Every structure is written in structure tokens, then in C-alpha cells.
Short mmCIF file of C-alpha atoms in Angstrom, two decimals:
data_model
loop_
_atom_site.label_atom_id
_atom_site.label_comp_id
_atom_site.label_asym_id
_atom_site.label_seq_id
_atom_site.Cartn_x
_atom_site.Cartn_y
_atom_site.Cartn_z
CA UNK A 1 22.19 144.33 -60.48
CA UNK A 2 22.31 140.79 -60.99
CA UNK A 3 19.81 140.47 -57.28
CA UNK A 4 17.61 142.67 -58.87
CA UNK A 5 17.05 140.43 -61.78
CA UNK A 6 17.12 137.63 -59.38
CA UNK A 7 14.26 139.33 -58.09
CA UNK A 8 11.99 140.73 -60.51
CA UNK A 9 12.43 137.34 -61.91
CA UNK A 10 11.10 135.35 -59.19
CA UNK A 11 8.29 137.56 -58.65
CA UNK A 12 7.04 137.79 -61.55
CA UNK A 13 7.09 134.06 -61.94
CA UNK A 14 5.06 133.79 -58.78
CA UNK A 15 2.56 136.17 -59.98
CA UNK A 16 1.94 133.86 -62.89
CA UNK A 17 1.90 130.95 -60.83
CA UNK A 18 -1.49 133.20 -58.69
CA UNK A 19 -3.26 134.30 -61.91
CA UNK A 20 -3.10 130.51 -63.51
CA UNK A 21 -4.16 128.86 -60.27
CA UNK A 22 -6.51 131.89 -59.90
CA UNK A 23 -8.10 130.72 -63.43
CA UNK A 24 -8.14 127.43 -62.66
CA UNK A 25 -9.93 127.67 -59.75
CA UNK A 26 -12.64 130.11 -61.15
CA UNK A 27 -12.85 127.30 -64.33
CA UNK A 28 -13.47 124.87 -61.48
CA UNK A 29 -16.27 126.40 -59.54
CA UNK A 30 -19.60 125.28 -59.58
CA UNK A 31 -21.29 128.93 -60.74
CA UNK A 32 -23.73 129.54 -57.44
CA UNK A 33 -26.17 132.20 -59.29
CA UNK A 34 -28.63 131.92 -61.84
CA UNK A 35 -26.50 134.10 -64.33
CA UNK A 36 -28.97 136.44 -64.92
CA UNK A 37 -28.63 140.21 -64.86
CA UNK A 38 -29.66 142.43 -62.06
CA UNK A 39 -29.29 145.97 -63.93
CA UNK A 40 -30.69 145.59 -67.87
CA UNK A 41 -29.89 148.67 -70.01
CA UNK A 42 -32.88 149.82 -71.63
CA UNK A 43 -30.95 152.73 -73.78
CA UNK A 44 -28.10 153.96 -74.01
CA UNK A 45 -27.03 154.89 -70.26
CA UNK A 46 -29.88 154.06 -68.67
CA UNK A 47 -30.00 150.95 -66.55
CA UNK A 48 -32.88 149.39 -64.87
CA UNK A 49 -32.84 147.66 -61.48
CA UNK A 50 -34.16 144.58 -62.19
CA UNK A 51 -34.93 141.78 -59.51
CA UNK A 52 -34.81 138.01 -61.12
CA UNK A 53 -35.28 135.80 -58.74
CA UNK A 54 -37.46 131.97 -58.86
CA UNK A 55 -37.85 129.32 -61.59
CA UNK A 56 -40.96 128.91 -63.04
CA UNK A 57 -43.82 130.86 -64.62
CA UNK A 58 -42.75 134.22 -65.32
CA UNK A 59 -44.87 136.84 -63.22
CA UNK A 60 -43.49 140.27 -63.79
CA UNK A 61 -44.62 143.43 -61.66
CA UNK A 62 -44.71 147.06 -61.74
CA UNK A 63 -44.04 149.58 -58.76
CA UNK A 64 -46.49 152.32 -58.11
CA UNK A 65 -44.89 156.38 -57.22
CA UNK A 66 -42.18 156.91 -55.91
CA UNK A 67 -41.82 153.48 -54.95
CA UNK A 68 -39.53 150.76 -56.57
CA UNK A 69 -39.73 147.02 -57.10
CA UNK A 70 -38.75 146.12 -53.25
CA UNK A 71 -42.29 147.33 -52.09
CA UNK A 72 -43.08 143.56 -53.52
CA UNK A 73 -40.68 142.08 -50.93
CA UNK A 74 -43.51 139.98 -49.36
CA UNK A 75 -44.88 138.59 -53.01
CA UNK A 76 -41.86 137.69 -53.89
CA UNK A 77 -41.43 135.54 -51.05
CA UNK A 78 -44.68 133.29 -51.96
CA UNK A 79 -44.20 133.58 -55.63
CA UNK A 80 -40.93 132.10 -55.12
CA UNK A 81 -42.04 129.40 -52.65
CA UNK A 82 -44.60 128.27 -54.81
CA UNK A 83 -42.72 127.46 -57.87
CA UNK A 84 -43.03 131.15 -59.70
CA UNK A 85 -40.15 133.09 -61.45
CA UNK A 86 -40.34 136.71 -60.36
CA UNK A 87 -39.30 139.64 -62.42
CA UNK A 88 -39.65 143.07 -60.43
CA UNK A 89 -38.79 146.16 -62.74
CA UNK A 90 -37.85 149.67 -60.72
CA UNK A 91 -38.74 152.18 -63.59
CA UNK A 92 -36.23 154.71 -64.51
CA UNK A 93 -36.06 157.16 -62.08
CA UNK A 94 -37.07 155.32 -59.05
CA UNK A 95 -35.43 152.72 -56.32
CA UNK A 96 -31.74 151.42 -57.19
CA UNK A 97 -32.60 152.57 -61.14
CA UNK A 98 -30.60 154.83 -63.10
CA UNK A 99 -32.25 158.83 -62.76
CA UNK A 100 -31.61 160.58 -66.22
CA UNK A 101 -32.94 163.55 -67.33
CA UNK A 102 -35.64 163.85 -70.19
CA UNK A 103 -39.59 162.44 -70.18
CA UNK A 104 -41.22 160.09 -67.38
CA UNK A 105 -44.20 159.43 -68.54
CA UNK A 106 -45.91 155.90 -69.67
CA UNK A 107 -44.89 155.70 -73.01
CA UNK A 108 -41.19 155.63 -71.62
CA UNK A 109 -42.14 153.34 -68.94
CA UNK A 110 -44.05 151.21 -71.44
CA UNK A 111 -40.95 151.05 -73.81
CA UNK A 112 -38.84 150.35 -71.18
CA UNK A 113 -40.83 147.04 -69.84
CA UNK A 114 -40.45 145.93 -73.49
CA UNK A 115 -36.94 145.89 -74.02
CA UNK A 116 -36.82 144.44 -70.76
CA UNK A 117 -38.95 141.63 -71.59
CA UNK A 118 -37.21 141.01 -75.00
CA UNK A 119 -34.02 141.21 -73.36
CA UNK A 120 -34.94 138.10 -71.10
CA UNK A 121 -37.11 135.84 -73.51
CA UNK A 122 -40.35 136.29 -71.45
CA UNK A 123 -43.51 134.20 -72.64
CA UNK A 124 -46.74 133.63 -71.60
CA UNK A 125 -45.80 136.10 -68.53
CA UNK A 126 -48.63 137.28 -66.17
CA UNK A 127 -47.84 141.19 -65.71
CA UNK A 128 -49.41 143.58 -62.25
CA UNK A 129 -49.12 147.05 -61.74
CA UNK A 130 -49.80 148.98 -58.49
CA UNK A 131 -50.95 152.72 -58.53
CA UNK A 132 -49.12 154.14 -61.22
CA UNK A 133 -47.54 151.26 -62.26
CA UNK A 134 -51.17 149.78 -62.79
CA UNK A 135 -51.78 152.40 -65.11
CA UNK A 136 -48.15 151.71 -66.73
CA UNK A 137 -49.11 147.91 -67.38
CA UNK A 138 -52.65 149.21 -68.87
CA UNK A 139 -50.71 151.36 -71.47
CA UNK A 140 -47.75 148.49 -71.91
CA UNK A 141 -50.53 146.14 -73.11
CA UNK A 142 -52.36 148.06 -75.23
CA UNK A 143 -49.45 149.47 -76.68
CA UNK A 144 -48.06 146.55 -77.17
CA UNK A 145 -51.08 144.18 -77.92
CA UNK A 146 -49.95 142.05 -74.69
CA UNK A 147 -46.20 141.69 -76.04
CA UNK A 148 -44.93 138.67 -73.99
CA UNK A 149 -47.50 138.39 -71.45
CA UNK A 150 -50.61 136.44 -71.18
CA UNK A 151 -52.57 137.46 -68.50
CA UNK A 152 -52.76 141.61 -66.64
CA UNK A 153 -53.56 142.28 -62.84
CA UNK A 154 -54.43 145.37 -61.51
CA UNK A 155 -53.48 146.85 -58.00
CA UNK A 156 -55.25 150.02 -57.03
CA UNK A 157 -54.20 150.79 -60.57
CA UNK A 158 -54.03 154.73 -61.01
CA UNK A 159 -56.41 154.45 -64.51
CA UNK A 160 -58.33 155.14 -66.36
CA UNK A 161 -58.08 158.62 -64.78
CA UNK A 162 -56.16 159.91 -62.35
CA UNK A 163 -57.71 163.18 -62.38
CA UNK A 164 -61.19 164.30 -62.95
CA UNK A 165 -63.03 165.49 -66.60
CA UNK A 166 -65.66 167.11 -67.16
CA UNK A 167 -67.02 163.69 -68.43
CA UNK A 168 -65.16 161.65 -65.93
CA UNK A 169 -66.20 162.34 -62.49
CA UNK A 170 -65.02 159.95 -60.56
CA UNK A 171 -61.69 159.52 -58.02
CA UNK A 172 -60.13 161.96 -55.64
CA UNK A 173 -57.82 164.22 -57.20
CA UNK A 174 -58.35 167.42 -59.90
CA UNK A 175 -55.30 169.01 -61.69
CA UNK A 176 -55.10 171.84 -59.66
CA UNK A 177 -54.59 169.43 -56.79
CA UNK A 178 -51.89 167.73 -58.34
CA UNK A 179 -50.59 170.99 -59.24
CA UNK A 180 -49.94 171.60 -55.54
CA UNK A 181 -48.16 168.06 -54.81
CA UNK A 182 -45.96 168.95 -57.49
CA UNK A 183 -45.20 172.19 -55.67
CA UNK A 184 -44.44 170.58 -52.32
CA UNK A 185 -42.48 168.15 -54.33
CA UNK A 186 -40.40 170.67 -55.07
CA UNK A 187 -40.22 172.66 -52.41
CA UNK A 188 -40.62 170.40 -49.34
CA UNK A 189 -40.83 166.69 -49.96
CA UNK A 190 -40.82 165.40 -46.96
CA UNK A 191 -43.99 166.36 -46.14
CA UNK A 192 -45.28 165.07 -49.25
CA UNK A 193 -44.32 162.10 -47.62
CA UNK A 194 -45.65 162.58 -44.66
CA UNK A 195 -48.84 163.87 -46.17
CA UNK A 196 -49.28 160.70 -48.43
CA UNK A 197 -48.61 158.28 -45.41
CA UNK A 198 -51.48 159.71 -43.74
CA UNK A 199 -54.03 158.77 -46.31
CA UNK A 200 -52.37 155.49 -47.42
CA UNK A 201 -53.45 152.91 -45.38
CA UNK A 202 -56.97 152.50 -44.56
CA UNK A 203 -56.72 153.31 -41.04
CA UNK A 204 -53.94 154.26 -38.52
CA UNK A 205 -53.48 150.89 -37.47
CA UNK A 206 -53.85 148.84 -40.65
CA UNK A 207 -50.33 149.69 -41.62
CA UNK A 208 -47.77 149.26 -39.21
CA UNK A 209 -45.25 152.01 -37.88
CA UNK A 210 -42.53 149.60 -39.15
CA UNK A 211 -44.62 148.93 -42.49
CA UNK A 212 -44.78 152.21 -42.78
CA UNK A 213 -40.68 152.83 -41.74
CA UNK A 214 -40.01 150.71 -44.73
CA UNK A 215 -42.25 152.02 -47.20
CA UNK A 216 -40.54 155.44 -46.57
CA UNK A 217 -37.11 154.11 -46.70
CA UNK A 218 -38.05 152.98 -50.29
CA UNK A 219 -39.83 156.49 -51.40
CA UNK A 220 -36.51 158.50 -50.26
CA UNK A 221 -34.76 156.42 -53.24
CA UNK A 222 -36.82 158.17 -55.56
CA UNK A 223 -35.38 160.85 -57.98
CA UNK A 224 -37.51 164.23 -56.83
CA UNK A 225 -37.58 164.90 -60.61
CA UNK A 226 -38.71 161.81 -61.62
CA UNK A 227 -41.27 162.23 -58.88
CA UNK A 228 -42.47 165.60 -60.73
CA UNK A 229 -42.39 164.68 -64.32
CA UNK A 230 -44.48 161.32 -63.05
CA UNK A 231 -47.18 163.11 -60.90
CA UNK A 232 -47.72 165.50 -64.82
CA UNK A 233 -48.53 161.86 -66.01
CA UNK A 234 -50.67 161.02 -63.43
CA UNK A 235 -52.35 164.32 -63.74
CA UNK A 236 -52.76 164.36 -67.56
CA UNK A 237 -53.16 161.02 -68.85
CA UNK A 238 -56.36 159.14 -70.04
CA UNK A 239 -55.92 155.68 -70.77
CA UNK A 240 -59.95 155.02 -71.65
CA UNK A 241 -59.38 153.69 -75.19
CA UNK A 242 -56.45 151.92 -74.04
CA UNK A 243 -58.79 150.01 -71.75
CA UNK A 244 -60.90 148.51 -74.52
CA UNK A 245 -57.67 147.40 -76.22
CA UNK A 246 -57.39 144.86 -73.68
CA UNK A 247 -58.38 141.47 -74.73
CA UNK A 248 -56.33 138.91 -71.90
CA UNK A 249 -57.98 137.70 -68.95
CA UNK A 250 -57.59 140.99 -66.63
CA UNK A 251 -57.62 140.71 -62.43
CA UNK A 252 -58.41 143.90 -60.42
CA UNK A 253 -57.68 144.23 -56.43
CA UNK A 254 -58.37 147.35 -54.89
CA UNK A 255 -59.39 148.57 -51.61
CA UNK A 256 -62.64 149.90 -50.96
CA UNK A 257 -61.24 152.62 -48.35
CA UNK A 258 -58.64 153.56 -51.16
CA UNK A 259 -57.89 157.07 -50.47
CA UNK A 260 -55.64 157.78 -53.24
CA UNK A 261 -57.17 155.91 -56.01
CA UNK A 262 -60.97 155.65 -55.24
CA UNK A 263 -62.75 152.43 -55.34
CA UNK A 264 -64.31 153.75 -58.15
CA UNK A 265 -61.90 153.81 -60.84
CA UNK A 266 -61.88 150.44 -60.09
CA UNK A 267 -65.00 149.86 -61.09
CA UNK A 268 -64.91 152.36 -64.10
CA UNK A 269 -62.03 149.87 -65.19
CA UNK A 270 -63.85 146.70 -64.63
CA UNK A 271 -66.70 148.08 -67.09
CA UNK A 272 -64.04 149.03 -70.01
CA UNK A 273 -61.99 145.61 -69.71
CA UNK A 274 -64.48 142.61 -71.63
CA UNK A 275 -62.64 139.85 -69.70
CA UNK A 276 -61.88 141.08 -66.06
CA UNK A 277 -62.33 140.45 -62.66
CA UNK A 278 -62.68 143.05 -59.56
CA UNK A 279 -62.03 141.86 -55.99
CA UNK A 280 -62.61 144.17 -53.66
CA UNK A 281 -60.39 144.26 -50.42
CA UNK A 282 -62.75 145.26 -47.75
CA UNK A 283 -60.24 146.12 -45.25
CA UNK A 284 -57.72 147.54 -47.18
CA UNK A 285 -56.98 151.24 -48.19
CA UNK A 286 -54.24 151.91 -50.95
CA UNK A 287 -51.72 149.41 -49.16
CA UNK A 288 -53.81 146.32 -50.13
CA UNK A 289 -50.49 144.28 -50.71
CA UNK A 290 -49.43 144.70 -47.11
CA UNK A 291 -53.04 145.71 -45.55
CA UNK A 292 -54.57 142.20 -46.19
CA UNK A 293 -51.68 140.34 -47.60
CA UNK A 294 -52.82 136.94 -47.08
CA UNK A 295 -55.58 137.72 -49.71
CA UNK A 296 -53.72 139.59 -51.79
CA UNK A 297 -51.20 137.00 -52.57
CA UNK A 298 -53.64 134.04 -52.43
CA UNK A 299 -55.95 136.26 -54.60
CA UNK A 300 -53.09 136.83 -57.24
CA UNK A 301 -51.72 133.43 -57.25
CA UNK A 302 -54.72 132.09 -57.88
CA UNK A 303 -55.48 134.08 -60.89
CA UNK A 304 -51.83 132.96 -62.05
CA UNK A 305 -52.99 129.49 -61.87
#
């Protein structure tokens, strides 16, 4: 009896002995991050994958569908090399984000970006959007009268129609032909995949089979219902009078052999926004950020400046 004691004694004292030179050591260290969190919660459990990465002007961008924020890999880079703080937001549903139930549409997205960005103190913040997350960052602005940011840039931005009108004729896509990606969404996605691959480069060689082999590894992260409910908004939204809402300086790259988001709406969108500026990517299809990335990046970073 009395060994036991003995025992439980001693060890005990050594595992206080651990946890205060544990503590001490942990008091001691030098912290090697930046402290700053890589899942935000935006409501109650819902989390946001968020990448923070750079010092510097804020520049904070927007996926397009069914990407996430990694498809920015190679902007981050530069951003980051050239003295910019980079703030990559995977909406709900998408990427390493949380995948509830319940609406995806831009009004969520929107009123996600802006807890985000109250939740880390942005100012004076340039914001970009590709595809559908172009249209998101149209809608976030006017929603928000340019909450936190002070400039917008546009990336094959999905707006101000996705889908043609009667009195908007422009662009690719009608709602019955959404209708059907929605069903092979739901019924056989990986062709959706593969069907979208096809068409999302300019040519076959402007995107490489590894490009490509990476982009795909991204899109498989997606939530197929947050896929769906996105491609309704894509379908039914019209963000015209959100357009002329816009009053900060407003950059717009697209490629002119864009076949998901025609060249057009770029140039519908360039007409509605007073103070913008349309570069067009001669080379490019709707992979502009990879397909000439050189320009892309010195294009945005200039406009930054």
C-alpha cells in the first residue's frame, strides 16, 4: 500500500514538473505565424476557409463555380512577393468551406464577404471576382455601397446576365440550358466536369493537362448541392441596376474566346460601370488567370497601384 502511494506520488509530481516546463516553454517561444485565422465563422455553424497570407495592402478575391480560393494559387504568389496582403474567401459550400444546407445565392455570398471583412478590420481593400464570384463582388458592392473596399476588378465576371432576356441578348447560355447542367449535376457530375473543361480554356493547348489536373482536383471539393442551388443563381439573377450602383474605380479582364461568359457581357458591363476599365485578353478563353498569367497579374497589380 504504502509503494503504491510511493508511486502515484512520484508520478504525479513528474507530470507537474512536464505541464510547467511545457508552459514555460510555450510562454517562451517566439509565435512563428501571423495569428490570424484560417476558418472565420460567418453564422452560427458555418465556417469559411479563409486564406490570409502577405503584409500589405489588402487585396481580397472571390472564386468563380465550383471552384474555391486555391484556383488563385499563382496570384497569390506575386501579390505576396510584391508587398500585398492577400485575403482569398472559399464561399460556403465550396473548397475546404463548411457545406450547410439552406440558400446559395449572392445575397448569402454577399453577407458572408461582409462579416468576413468586419471580422478582420479591412480598409481601403481592392476586391476581384472570377465567373460567379465576379458577379458576387458586383452585388457585395452595391449592396454594400463598397463596405471596406476601395477599388472592384472583374474576371470573366458572370454579370450582368448570366442568361439571356428578352431584352438582354447577349452571352451563351438560356435557362433551359442551365436547366440541363443542373440535371447532369445531379445525375452525373462528372461529366459536367468533363463537359465544362472542354469549353474552358480557349483552345486545347492553352491550358495544360496538368492545369487542367488541378483545376479538377479543386471542383471535386465542391458540395454537388451547393453546385445546384448556385447554377439557379447564375440562371436567374440580374444584377443591371446593381451595376450603376457602382461608383469606385472598376477593372475588367476577360477573354475574348470566353466560352462560358461571352466577351460580351464584358462589354455590356463596361457600359453600366461610369468609372471602369475593360482589358481584353486576346489569347485567353475563360481561364484568363492561368491562360495569359503574366498579364493577368501584371494587369491587376497595376490597377492595385
Amino acid at each position: 500500500m504504502k509503494t503504491n502511494l510511493k508511486t502515484i506520488v512520484t508520478t504525479s509530481f513528474a507530470v507537474l514538473l512536464l505541464a510547467v516546463s511545457t508552459a514555460f516553454s510555450q510562454s517562451q517561444r517566439k509565435p512563428a505565424s501571423l495569428g490570424r485565422e484560417e476558418y472565420i465563422e460567418v453564422e452560427k455553424n458555418v465556417k469559411l476557409h479563409v486564406t490570409d497570407l502577405g503584409e500589405g495592402k489588402p487585396v481580397v478575391l472571390i472564386h468563380g463555380w465550383p471552384l474555391s480560393d486555391a484556383m488563385y494559387e499563382y496570384q497569390y504568389a506575386e501579390l505576396i512577393q510584391k508587398g500585398y496582403r492577400v485575403i482569398g474567401i472559399t464561399l460556403r459550400g465550396f473548397g475546404l468551406s463548411d457545406k450547410p444546407g439552406g440558400a446559395y445565392n449572392y445575397d448569402v455570398y454577399a453577407d458572408d464577404i461582409k462579416v468576413i471583412l468586419d471580422k478582420l478590420k479591412i480598409e481601403g481593400a481592392t476586391i476581384g471576382g472570377f465567373s460567379m464570384g465576379g458577379a458576387t463582388v458586383i452585388h457585395y458592392v452595391a449592396k454594400y455601397d463598397a463596405a471596406h473596399v476601395s477599388k472592384l476588378a472583374l474576371f470573366g465576371a458572370a454579370a450582368p446576365l448570366w442568361t439571356k432576356r428578352a431584352d438582354f441578348n447577349y452571352g451563351f447560355w438560356t435557362k433551359e440550358d442551365v436547366n440541363g447542367l443542373i440535371s447532369l449535376n445531379n445525375t452525373n457530375r462528372p461529366q459536367l466536369f468533363e463537359n465544362f473543361g472542354k469549353i474552358f480554356p480557349a483552345n486545347e493547348t492553352s491550358v495544360s493537362a496538368g492545369q487542367g489536373a488541378w483545376l479538377g482536383t479543386i471542383q471535386a471539393q465542391a458540395s454537388p448541392y451547393a453546385m445546384a442551388e448556385s447554377l439557379k443563381a447564375l440562371r436567374d439573377t440580374d444584377l443591371r441596376e446593381d451595376l450603376k450602383k457602382i461608383k469606385i474605380p472598376t477593372l475588367i479582364l476577360h477573354g475574348t474566346q470566353d466560352k462560358i461568359c461571352s466577351y460580351e457581357l464584358a462589354e455590356q458591363m463596361h457600359k453600366s460601370i461610369a468609372n471602369s476599365t475593360l482589358v481584353p485578353f486576346e489569347k485567353s478563353g475563360h481561364a484568363l488567370f492561368i491562360e495569359e498569367l503574366p498579364k493577368f497579374n501584371a494587369e491587376l497589380i497595376k490597377f492595385i497601384k
